[in-house]
Short mmCIF file of the C-alpha atoms (twelve columns), coordinates in Angstrom:
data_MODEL
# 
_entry.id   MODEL 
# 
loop_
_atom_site.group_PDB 
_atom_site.id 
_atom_site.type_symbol 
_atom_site.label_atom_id 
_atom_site.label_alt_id 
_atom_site.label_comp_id 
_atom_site.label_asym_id 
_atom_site.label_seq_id 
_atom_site.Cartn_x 
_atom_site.Cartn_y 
_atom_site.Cartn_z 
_atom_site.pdbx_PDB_model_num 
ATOM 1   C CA . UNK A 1   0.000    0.000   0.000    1 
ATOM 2   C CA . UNK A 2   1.149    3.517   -0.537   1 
ATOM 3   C CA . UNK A 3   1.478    5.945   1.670    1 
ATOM 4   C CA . UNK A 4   -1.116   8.270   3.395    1 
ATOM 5   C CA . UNK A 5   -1.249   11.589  1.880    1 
ATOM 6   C CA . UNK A 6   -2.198   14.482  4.083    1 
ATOM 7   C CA . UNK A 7   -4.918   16.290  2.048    1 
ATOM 8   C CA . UNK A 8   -6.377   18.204  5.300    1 
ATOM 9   C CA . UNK A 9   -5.662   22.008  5.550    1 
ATOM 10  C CA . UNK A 10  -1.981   23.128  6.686    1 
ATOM 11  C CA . UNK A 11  -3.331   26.818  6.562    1 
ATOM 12  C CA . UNK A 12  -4.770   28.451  9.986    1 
ATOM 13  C CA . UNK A 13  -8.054   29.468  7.687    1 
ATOM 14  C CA . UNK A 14  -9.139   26.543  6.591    1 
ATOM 15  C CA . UNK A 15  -7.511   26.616  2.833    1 
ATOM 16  C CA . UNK A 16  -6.429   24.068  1.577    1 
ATOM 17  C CA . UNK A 17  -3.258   24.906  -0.036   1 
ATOM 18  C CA . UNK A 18  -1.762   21.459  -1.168   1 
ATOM 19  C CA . UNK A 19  -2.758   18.463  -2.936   1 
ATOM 20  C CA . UNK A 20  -3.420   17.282  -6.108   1 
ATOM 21  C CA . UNK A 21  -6.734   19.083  -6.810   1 
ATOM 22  C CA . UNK A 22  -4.487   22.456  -7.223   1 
ATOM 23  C CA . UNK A 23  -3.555   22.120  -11.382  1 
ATOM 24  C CA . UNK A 24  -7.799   21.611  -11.550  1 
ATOM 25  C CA . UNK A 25  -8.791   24.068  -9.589   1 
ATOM 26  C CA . UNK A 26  -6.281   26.688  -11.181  1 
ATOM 27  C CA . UNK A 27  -7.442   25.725  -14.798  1 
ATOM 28  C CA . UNK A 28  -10.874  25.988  -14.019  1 
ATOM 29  C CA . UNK A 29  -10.286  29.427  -12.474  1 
ATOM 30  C CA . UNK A 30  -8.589   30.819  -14.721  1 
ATOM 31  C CA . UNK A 31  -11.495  29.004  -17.199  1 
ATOM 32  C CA . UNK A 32  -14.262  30.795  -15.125  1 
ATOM 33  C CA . UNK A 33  -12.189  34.447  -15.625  1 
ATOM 34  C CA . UNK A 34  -11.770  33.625  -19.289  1 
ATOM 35  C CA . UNK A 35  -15.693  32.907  -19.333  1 
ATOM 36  C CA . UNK A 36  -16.497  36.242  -17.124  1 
ATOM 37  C CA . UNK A 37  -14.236  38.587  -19.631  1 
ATOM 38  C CA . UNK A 38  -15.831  36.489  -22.750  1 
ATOM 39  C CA . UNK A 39  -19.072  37.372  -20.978  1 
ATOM 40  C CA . UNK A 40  -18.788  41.221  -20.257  1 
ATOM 41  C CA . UNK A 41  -17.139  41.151  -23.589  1 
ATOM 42  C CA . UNK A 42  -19.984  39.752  -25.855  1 
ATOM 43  C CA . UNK A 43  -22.457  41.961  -23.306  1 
ATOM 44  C CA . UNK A 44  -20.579  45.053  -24.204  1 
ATOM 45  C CA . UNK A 45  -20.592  44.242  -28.382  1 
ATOM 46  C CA . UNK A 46  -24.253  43.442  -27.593  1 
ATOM 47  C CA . UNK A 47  -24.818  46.889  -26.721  1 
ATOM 48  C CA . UNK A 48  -22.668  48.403  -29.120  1 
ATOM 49  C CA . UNK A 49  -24.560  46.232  -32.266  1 
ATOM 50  C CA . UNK A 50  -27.657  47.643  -31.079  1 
ATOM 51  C CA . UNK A 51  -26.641  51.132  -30.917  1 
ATOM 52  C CA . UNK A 52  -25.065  50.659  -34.456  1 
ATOM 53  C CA . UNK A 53  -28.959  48.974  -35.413  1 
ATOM 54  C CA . UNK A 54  -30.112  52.226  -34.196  1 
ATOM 55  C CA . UNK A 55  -27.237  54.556  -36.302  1 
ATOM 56  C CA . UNK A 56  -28.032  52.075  -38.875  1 
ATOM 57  C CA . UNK A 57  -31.924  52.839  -38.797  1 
ATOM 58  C CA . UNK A 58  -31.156  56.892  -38.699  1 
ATOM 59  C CA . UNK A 59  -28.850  56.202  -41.738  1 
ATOM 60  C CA . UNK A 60  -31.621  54.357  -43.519  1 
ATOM 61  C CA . UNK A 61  -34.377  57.009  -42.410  1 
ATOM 62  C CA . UNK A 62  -31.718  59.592  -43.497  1 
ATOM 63  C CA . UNK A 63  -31.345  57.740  -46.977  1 
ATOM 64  C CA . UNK A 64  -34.840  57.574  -47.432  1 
ATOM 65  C CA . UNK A 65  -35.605  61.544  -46.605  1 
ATOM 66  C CA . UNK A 66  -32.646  62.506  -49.255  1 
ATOM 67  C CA . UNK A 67  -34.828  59.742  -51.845  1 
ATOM 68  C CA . UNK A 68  -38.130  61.386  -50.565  1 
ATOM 69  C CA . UNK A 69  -36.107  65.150  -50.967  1 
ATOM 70  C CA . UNK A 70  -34.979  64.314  -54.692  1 
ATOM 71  C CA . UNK A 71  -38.144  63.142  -56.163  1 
ATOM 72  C CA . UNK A 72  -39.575  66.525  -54.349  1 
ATOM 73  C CA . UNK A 73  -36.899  68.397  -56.340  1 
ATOM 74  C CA . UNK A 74  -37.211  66.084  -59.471  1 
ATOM 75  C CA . UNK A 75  -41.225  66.934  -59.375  1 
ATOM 76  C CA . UNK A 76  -40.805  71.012  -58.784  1 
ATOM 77  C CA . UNK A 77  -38.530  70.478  -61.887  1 
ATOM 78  C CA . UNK A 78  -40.495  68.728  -64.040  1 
ATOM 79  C CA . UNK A 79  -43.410  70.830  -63.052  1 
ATOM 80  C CA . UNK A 80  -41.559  74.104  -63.472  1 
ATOM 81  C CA . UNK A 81  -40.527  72.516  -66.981  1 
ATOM 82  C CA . UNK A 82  -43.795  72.021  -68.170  1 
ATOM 83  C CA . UNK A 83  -45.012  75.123  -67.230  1 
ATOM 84  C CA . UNK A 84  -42.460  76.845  -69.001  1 
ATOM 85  C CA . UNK A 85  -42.547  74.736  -72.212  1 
ATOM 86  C CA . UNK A 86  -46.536  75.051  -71.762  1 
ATOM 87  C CA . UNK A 87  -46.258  79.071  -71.599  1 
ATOM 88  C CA . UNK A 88  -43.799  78.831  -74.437  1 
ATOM 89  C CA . UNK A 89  -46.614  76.742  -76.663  1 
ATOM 90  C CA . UNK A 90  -49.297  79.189  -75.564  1 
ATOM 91  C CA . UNK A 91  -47.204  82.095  -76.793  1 
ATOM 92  C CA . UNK A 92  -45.390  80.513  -79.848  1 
ATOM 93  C CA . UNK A 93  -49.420  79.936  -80.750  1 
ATOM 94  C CA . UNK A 94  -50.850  83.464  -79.552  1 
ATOM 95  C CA . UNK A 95  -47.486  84.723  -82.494  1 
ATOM 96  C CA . UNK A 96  -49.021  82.550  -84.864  1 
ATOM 97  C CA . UNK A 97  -52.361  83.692  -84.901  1 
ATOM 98  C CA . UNK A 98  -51.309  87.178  -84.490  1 
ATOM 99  C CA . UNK A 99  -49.206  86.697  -87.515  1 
ATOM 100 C CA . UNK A 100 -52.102  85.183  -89.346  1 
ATOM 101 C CA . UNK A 101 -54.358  88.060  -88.479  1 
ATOM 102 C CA . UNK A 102 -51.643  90.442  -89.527  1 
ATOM 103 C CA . UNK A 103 -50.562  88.548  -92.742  1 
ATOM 104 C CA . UNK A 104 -46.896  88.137  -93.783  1 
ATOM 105 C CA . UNK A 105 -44.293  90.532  -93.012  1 
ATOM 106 C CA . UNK A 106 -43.317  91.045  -96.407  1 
ATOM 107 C CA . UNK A 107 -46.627  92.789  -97.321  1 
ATOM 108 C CA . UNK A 108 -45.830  95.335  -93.989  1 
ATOM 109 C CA . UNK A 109 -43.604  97.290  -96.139  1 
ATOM 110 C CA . UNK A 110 -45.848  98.723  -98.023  1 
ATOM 111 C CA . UNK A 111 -48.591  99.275  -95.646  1 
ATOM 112 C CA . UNK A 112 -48.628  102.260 -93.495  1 
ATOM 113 C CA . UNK A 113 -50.392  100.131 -90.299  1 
ATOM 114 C CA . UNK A 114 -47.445  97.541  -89.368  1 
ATOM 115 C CA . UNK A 115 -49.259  96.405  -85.564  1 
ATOM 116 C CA . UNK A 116 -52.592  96.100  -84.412  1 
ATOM 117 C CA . UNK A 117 -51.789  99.330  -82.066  1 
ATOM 118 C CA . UNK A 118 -51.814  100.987 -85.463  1 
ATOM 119 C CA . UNK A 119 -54.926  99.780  -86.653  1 
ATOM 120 C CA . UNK A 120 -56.665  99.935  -83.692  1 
ATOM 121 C CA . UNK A 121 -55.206  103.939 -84.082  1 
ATOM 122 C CA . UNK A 122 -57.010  103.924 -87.413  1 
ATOM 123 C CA . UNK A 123 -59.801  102.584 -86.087  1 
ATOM 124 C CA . UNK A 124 -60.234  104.925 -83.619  1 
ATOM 125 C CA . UNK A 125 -59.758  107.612 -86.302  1 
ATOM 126 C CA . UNK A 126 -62.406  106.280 -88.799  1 
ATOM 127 C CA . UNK A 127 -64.922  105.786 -85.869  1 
ATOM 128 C CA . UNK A 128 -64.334  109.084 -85.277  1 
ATOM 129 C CA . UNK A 129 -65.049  110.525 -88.501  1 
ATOM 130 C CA . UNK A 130 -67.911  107.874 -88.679  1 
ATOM 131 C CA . UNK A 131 -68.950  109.940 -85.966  1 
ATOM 132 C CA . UNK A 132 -68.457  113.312 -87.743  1 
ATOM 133 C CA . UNK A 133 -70.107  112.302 -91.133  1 
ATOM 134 C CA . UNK A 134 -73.104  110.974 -89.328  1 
ATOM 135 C CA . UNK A 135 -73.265  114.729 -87.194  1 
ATOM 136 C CA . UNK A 136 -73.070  116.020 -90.734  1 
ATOM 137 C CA . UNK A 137 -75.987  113.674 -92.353  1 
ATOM 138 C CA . UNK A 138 -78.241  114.769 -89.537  1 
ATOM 139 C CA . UNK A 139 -77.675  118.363 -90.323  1 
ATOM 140 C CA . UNK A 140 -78.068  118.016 -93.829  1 
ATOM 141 C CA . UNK A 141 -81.246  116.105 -92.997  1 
ATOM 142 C CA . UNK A 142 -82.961  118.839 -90.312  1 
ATOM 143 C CA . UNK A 143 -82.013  121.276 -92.925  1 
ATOM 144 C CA . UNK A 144 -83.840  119.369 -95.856  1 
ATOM 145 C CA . UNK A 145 -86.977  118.910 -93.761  1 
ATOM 146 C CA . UNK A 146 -86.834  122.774 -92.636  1 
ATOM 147 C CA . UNK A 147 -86.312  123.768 -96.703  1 
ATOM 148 C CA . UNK A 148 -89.276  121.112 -97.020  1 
ATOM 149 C CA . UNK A 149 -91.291  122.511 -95.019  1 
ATOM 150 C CA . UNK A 150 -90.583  126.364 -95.736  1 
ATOM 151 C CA . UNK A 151 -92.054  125.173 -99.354  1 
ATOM 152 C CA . UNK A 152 -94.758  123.292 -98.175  1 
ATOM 153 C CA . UNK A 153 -95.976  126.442 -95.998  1 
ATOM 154 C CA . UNK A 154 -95.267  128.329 -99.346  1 
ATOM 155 C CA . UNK A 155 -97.144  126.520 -101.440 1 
ATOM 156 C CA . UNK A 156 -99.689  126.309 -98.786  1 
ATOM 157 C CA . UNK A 157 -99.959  130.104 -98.455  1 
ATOM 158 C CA . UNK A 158 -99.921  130.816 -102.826 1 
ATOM 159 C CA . UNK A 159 -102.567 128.039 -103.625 1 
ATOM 160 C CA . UNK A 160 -104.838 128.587 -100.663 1 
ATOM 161 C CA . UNK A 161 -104.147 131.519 -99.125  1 
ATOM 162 C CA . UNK A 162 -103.005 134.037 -101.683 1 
ATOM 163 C CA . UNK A 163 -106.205 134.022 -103.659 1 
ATOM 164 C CA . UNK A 164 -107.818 134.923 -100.562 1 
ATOM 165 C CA . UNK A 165 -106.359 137.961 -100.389 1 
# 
């Protein structure tokens, strides 16, 4: 038989300082600190991959606003465009029918109203005179109904009056 091994405590305190449990006990120590750091290690990356879920989210919500902001900007454009190429078609077509109305330019030379001021001018003017001849033909026709009657109350007074006397 071999000998008795003294495995009891040699320390005042109670720890037991020798015997062949010591290689175990120091590998699964320094297992359980490995563990503990591995722990509070993958809790701290924990935390940090959700605060980078939430940087991530505010970069996607970010991403999104600048998509929602450039199809804003992309539709004020387009609209602005249209409108513009719309009052462009409006006025190309106004110049067209003004030019219709007015006939071609060569034939302008020639003619002493050019613009529609002008002959709106001359308008004006012929109304005007319009105006004056009519004046006229109503005193040309008061004084035809006064020489009318002046010979009517002449003719009355020689046929039936005269021969009275």
């Amino acid at each position: 038989m071999r000998g008795v091994q003294d495995l009891g405590s040699r320390d005042p305190n109670g720890i037991v300082t020798a015997g062949p449990w010591l290689a175990r006990d120091g590998y699964v120590a320094d297992t359980a600190i490995a563990i503990d750091r591995l722990t509070a290690k993958i809790e701290r990356l924990e935390r940090r991959e959700e605060a980078l879920q939430k940087q991530v989210a505010e970069l996607v919500e970010l991403s999104h606003q600048s998509g929602r902001f450039q199809a804003l900007a992309e539709s004020l454009r387009n609209s602005r465009d249209y409108k513009i190429e719309e009052t462009t078609r409006l006025v190309r077509d106004l110049r067209g029918r003004i030019d219709a109305i007015e006939g071609p330019k060569g034939d302008f030379a020639s003619r002493t109203h050019r613009t529609l001021v002008d002959v709106n001018r001359k308008l004006a003017e012929l109304s005007a005179s319009r105006e004056h001849a009519s004046h006229l033909s109503e005193l040309r026709r008061r004084f035809a109904s006064g020489v009318l009657i002046t010979a009517a109350i002449g003719a009355f007074v020689t046929t039936v009056v005269a021969p009275l006397l």
